[in-house]
mmCIF file of C-alpha atoms in Angstrom:
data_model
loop_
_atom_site.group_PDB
_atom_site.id
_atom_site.type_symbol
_atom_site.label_atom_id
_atom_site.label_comp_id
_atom_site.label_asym_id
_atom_site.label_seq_id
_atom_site.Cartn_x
_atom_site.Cartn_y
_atom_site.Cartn_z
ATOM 1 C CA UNK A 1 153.847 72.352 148.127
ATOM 2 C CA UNK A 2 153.093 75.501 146.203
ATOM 3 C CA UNK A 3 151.869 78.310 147.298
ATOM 4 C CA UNK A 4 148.396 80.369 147.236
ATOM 5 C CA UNK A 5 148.940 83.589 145.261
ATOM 6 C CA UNK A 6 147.405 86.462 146.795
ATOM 7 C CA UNK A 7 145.367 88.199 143.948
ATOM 8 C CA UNK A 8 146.261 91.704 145.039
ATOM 9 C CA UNK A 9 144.099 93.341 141.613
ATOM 10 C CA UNK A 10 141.439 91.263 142.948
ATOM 11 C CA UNK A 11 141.300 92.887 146.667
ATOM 12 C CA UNK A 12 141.937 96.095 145.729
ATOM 13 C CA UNK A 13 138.890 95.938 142.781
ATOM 14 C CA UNK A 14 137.004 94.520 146.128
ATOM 15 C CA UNK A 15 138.144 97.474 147.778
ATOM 16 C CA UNK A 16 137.385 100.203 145.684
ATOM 17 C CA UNK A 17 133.832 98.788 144.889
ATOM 18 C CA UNK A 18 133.164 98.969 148.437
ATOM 19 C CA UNK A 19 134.497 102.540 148.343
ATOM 20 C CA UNK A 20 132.215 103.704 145.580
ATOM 21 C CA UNK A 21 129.422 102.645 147.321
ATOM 22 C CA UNK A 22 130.675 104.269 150.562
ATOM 23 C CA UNK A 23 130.906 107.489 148.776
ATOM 24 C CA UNK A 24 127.476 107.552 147.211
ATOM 25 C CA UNK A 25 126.175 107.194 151.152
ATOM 26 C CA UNK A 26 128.300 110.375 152.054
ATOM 27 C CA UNK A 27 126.881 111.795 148.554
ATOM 28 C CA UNK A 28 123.409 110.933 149.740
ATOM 29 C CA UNK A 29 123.490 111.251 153.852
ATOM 30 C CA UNK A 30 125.697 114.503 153.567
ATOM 31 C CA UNK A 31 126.023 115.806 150.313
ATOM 32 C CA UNK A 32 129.743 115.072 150.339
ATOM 33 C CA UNK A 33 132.157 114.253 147.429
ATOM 34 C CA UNK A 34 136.088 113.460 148.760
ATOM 35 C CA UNK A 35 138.293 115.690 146.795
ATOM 36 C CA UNK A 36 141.917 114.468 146.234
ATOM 37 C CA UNK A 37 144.457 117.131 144.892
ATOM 38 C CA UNK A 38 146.712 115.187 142.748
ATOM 39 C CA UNK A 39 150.549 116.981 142.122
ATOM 40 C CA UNK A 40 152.884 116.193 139.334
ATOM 41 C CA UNK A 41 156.032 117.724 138.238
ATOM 42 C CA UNK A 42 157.645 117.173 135.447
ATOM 43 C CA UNK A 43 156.932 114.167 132.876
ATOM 44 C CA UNK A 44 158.817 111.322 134.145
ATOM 45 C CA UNK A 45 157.047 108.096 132.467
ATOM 46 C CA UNK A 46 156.581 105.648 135.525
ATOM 47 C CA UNK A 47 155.527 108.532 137.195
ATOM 48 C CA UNK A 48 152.690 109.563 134.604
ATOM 49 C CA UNK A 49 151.283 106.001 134.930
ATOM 50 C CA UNK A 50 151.071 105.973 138.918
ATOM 51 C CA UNK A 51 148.868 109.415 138.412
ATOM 52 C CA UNK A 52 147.101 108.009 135.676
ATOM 53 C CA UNK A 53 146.465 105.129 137.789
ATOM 54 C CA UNK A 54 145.427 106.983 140.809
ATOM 55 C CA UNK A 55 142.876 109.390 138.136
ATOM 56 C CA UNK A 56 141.302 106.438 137.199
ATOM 57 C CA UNK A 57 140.516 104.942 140.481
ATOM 58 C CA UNK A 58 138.957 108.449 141.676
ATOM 59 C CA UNK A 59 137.309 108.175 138.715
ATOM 60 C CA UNK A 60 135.579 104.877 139.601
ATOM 61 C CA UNK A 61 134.710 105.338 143.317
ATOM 62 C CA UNK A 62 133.536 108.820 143.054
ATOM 63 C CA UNK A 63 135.843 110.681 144.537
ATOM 64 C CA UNK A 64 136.529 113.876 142.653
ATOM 65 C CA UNK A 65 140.190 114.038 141.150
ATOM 66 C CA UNK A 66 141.723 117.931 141.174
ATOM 67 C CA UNK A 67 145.056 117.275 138.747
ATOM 68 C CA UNK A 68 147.997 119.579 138.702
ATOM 69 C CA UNK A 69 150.409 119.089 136.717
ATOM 70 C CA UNK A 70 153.447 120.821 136.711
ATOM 71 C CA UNK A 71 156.227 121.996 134.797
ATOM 72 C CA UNK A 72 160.397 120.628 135.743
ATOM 73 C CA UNK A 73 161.283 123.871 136.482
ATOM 74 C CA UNK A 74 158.849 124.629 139.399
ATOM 75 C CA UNK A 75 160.358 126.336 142.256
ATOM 76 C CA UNK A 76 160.032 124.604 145.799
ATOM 77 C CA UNK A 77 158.588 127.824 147.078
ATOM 78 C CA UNK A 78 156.437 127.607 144.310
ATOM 79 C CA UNK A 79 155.517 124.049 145.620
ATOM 80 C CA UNK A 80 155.205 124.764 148.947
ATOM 81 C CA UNK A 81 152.718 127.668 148.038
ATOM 82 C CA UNK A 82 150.114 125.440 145.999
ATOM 83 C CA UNK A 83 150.310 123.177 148.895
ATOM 84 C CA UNK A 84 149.397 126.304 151.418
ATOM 85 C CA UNK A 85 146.137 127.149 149.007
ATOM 86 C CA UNK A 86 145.802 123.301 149.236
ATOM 87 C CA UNK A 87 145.373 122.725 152.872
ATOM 88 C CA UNK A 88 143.205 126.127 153.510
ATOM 89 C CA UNK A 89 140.815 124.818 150.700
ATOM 90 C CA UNK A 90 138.091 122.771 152.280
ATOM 91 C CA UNK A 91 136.946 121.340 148.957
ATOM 92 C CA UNK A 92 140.384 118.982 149.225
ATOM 93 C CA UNK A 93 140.685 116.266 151.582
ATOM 94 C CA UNK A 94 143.393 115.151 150.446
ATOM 95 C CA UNK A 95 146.532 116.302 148.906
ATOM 96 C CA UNK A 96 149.096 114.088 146.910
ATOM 97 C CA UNK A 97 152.737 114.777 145.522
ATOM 98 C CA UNK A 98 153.803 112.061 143.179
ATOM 99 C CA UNK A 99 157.703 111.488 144.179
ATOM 100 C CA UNK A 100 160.039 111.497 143.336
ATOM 101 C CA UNK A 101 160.391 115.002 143.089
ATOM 102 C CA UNK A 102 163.128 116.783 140.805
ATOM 103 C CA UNK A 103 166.387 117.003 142.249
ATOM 104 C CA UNK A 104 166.093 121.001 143.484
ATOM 105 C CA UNK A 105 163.188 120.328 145.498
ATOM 106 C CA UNK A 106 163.276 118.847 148.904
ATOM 107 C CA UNK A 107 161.265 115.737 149.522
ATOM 108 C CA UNK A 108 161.033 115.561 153.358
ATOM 109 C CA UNK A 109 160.312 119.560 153.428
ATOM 110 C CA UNK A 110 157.194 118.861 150.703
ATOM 111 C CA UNK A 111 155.803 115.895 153.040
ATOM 112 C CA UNK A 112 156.031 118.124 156.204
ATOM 113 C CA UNK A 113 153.880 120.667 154.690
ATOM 114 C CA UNK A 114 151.195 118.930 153.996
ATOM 115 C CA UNK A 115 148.245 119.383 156.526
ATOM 116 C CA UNK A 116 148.537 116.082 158.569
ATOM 117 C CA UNK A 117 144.616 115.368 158.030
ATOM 118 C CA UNK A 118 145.107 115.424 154.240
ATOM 119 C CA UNK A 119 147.959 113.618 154.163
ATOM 120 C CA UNK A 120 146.575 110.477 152.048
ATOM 121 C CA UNK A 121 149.523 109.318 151.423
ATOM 122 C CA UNK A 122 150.574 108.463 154.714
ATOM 123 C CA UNK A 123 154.132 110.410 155.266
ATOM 124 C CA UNK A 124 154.490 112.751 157.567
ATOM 125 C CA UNK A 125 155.884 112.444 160.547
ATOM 126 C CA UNK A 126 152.698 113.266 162.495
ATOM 127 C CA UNK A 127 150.750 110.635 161.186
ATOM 128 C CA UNK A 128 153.987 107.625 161.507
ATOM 129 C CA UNK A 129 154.224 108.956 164.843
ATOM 130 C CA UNK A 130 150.444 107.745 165.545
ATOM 131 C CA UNK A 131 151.061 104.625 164.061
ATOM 132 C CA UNK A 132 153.974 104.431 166.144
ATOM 133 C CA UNK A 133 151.763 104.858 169.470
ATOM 134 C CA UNK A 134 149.327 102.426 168.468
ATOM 135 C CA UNK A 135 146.587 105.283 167.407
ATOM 136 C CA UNK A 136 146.583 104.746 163.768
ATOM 137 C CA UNK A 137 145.149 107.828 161.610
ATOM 138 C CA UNK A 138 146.160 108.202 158.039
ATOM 139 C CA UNK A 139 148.447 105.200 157.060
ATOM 140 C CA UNK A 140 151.190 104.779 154.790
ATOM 141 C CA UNK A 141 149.160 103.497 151.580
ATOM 142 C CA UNK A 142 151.798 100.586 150.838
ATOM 143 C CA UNK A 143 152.015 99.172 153.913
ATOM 144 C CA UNK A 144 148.225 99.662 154.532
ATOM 145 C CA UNK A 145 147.734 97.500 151.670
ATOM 146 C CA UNK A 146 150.231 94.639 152.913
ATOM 147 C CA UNK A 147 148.471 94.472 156.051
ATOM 148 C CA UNK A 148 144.857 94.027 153.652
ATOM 149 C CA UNK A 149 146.760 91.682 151.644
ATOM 150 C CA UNK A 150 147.655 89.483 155.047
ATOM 151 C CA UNK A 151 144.150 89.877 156.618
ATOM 152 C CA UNK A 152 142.611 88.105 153.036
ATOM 153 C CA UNK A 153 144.767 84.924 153.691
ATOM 154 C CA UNK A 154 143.129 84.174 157.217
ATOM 155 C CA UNK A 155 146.822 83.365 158.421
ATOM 156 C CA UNK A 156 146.997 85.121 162.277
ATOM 157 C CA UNK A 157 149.188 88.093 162.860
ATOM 158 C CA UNK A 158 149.610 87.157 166.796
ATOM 159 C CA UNK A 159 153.234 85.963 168.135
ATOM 160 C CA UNK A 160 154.319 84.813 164.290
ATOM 161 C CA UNK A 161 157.878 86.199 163.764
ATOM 162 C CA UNK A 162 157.963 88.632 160.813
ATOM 163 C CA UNK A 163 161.088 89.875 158.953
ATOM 164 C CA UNK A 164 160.994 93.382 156.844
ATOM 165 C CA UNK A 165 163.782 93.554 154.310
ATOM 166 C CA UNK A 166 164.180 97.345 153.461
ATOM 167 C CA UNK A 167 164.256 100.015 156.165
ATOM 168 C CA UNK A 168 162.919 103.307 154.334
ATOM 169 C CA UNK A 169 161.061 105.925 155.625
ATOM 170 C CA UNK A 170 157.961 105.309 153.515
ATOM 171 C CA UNK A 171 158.117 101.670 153.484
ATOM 172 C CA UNK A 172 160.008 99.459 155.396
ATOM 173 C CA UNK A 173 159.657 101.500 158.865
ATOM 174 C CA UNK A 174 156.282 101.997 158.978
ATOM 175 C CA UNK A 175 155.587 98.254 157.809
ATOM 176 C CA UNK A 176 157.280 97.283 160.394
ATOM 177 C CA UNK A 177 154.868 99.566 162.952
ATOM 178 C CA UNK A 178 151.729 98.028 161.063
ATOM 179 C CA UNK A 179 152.780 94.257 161.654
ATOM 180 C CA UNK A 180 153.704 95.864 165.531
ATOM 181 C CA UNK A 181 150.126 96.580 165.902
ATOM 182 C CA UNK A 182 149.146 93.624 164.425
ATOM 183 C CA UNK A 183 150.680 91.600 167.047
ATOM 184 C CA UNK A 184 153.707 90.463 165.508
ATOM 185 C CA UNK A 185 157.178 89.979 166.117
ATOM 186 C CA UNK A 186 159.266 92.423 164.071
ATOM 187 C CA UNK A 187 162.741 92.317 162.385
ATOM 188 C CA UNK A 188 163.962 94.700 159.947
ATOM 189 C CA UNK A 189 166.868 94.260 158.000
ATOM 190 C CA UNK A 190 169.002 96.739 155.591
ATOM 191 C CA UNK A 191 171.725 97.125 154.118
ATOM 192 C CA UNK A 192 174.437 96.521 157.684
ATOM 193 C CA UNK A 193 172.464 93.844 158.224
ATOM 194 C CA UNK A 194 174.967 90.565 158.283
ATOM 195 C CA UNK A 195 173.655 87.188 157.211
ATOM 196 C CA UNK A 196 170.053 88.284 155.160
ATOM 197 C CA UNK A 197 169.479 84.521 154.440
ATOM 198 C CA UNK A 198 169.402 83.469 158.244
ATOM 199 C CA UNK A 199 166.949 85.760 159.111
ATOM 200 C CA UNK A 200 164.818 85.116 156.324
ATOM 201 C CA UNK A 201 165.142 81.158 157.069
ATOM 202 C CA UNK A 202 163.222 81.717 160.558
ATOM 203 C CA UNK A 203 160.518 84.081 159.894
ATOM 204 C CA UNK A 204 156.951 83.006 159.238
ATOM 205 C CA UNK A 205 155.793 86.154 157.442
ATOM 206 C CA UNK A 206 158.705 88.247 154.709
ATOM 207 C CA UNK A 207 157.718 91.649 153.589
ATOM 208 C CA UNK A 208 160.682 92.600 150.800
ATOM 209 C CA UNK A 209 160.936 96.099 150.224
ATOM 210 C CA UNK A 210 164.796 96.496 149.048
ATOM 211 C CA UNK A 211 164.398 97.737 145.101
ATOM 212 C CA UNK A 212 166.633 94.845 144.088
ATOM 213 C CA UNK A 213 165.452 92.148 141.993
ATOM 214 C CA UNK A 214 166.206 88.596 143.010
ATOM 215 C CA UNK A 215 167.888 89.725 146.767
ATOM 216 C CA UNK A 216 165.543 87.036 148.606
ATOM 217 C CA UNK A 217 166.644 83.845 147.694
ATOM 218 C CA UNK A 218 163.573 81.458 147.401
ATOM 219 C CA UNK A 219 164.858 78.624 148.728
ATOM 220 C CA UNK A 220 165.698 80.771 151.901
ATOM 221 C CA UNK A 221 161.911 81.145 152.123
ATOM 222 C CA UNK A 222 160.762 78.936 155.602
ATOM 223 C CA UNK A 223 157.832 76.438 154.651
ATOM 224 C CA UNK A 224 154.842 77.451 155.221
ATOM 225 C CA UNK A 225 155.762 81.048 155.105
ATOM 226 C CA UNK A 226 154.171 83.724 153.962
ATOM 227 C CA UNK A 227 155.380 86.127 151.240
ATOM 228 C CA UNK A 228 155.058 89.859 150.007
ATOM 229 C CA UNK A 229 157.080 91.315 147.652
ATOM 230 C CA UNK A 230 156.904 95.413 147.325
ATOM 231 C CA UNK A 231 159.657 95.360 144.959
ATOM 232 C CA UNK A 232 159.066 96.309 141.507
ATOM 233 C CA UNK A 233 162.177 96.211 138.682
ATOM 234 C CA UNK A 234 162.119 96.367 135.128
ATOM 235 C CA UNK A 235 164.655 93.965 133.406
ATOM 236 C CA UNK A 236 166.300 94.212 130.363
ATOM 237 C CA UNK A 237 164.241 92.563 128.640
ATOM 238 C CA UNK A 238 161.430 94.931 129.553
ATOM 239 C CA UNK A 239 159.922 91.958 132.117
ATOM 240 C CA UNK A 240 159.110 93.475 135.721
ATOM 241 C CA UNK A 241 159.973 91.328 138.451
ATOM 242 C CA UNK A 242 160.246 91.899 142.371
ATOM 243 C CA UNK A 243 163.004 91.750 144.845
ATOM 244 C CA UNK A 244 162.039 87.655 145.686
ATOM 245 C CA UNK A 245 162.991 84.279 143.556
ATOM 246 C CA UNK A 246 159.071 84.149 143.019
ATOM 247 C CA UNK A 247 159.383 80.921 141.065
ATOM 248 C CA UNK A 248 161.482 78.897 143.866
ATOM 249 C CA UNK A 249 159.981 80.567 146.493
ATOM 250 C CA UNK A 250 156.607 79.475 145.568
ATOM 251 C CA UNK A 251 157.501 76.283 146.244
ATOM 252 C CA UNK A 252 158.284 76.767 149.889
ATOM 253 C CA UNK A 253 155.766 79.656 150.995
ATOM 254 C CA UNK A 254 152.048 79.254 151.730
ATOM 255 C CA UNK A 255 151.093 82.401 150.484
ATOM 256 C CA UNK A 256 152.687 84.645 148.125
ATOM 257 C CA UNK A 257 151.827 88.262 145.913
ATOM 258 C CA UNK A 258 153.110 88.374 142.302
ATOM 259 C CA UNK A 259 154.785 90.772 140.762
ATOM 260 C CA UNK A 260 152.529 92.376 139.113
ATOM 261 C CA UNK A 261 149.483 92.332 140.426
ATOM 262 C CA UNK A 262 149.743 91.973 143.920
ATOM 263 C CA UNK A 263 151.299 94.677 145.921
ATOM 264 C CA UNK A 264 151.085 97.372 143.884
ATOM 265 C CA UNK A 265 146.804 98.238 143.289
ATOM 266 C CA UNK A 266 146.721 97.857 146.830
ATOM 267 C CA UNK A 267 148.562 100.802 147.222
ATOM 268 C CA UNK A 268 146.001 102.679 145.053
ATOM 269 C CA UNK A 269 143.088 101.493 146.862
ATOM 270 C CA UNK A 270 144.326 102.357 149.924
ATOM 271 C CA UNK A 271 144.743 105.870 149.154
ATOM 272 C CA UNK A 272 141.231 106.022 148.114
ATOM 273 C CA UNK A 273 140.446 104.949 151.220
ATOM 274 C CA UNK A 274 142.255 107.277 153.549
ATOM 275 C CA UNK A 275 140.954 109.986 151.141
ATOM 276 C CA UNK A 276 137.138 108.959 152.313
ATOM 277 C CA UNK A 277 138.526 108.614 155.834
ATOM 278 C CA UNK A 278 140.425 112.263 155.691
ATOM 279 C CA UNK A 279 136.837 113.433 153.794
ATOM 280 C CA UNK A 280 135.213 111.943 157.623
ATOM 281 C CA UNK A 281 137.762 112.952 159.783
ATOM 282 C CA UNK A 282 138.010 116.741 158.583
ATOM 283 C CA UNK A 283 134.025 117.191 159.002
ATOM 284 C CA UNK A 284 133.774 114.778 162.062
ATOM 285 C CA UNK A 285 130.677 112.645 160.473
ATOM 286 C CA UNK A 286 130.931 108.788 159.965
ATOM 287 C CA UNK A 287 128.162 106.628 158.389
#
């Protein structure tokens, strides 16, 4: 057996076509264009590209980009005060901060200050909390996408036993909450956890989010499982590669996402959609 590969570029281009035609409704039924603020500081590479990633898909679904790009040696008050202007500014509906931040500036303080309703990434605490009691607004954009990614194989969510490797804030906890309220049985493992292989050898559906290439084994993979991989490395060779054996695991899962192309334009179309839903929300209209 080999596995299905879940195009990932393919959705999200899906996505984001659907989007642009969204936004030319709320262009034409109420004379609305979604603003995202976009924030950068400093000129780390990787970073550049994500923005440059995320211009480009405002670009193509119409929602209207706002860049700010900022100098390394911005202040967190500084910050903080360009994200004040930002939520009193009812031309943005949404406000990102690329992370991660420079070292003087406090990420969790950054993410709290962000008005909950144009918080498109998905972070703050008010907006996990509503995940957590089942009343979903803004979503973590990753996870988001993992739960599109699932939905486009057909495979049911309902009673199938599904194991998050990773436990951080951004990822692996709320991914665990969306495959909650998807009707799943959860299991997250980090770094305490004993025995990683056992608990990947049971569960049907194995969301890696760790940041280490090659930690899921693929012949630990359970047939007929299915398989997303967050992770993104760069090897020395310059190759990027995820946290999973993609080549043996193939081999045992049903489904699988690539690295690239399968996790990681999800992500971006995701966060054009919760802009257009934060656009909705904050003027209580819908189409």
């Amino acid at each position: 057996m080999s596995a299905q590969i879940i195009d990932g570029k393919k959705i999200a281009t899906e996505i984001r076509h659907d989007l642009a035609l969204k936004i030319k409704q709320l262009q034409k039924k109420h004379a609305i264009s979604p603003g995202l603020a976009v924030i950068i500081i400093g000129d780390d590479p990787a970073s550049q590209v994500y923005v440059r990633n995320k211009r480009n898909a405002c670009e193509e679904t119409g929602i209207k980009s706002i860049g700010y790009d900022l100098p390394v040696t911005t202040s967190q008050e500084e910050l903080l005060s360009l994200i004040d202007k930002l939520n009193k500014d009812d031309a943005i509906d949404g406000i990102l901060v690329q992370f991660p931040v420079p070292d003087h500036i406090d990420t969790e303080t950054v993410i709290e200050a962000i008005h909950p309703g144009k918080d498109v990434d998905g972070f703050h605490p008010y907006n996990i909390g509503r995940l957590a009691v089942r009343l979903p607004a803004l979503r973590s954009c990753t996870p988001y996408g993992v739960i599109k990614l699932l939905e486009s194989t057909g495979e049911k969510f309902f009673g199938r036993e599904a194991l998050i490797v990773g436990a951080s804030n951004h990822v692996g906890r709320p991914m665990a909450l969306e495959l909650l309220l998807a009707g799943c049985t959860v299991s997250i493992s980090h770094r305490f956890t004993k025995d990683l292989e056992a608990w990947v050898r049971r569960s049907e559906i194995v969301v890696v989010a760790a940041g280490k290439p090659g930690l899921v084994k693929g012949e630990w993979i359970k047939p007929g499982a299915t398989v997303i991989d967050i992770g993104i490395n760069r090897t020395e060779d310059g190759k990027l590669t995820g946290d999973v054996n993609f080549d043996i695991a193939r081999q045992n899962a049903a489904w699988i996402t690539p690295v690239p192309g399968g996790v990681g334009p999800m992500t971006v179309a995701t966060l054009m959609l919760n802009t257009i839903e934060a656009a909705m929300s904050r003027r209580n209209i819908s189409l």
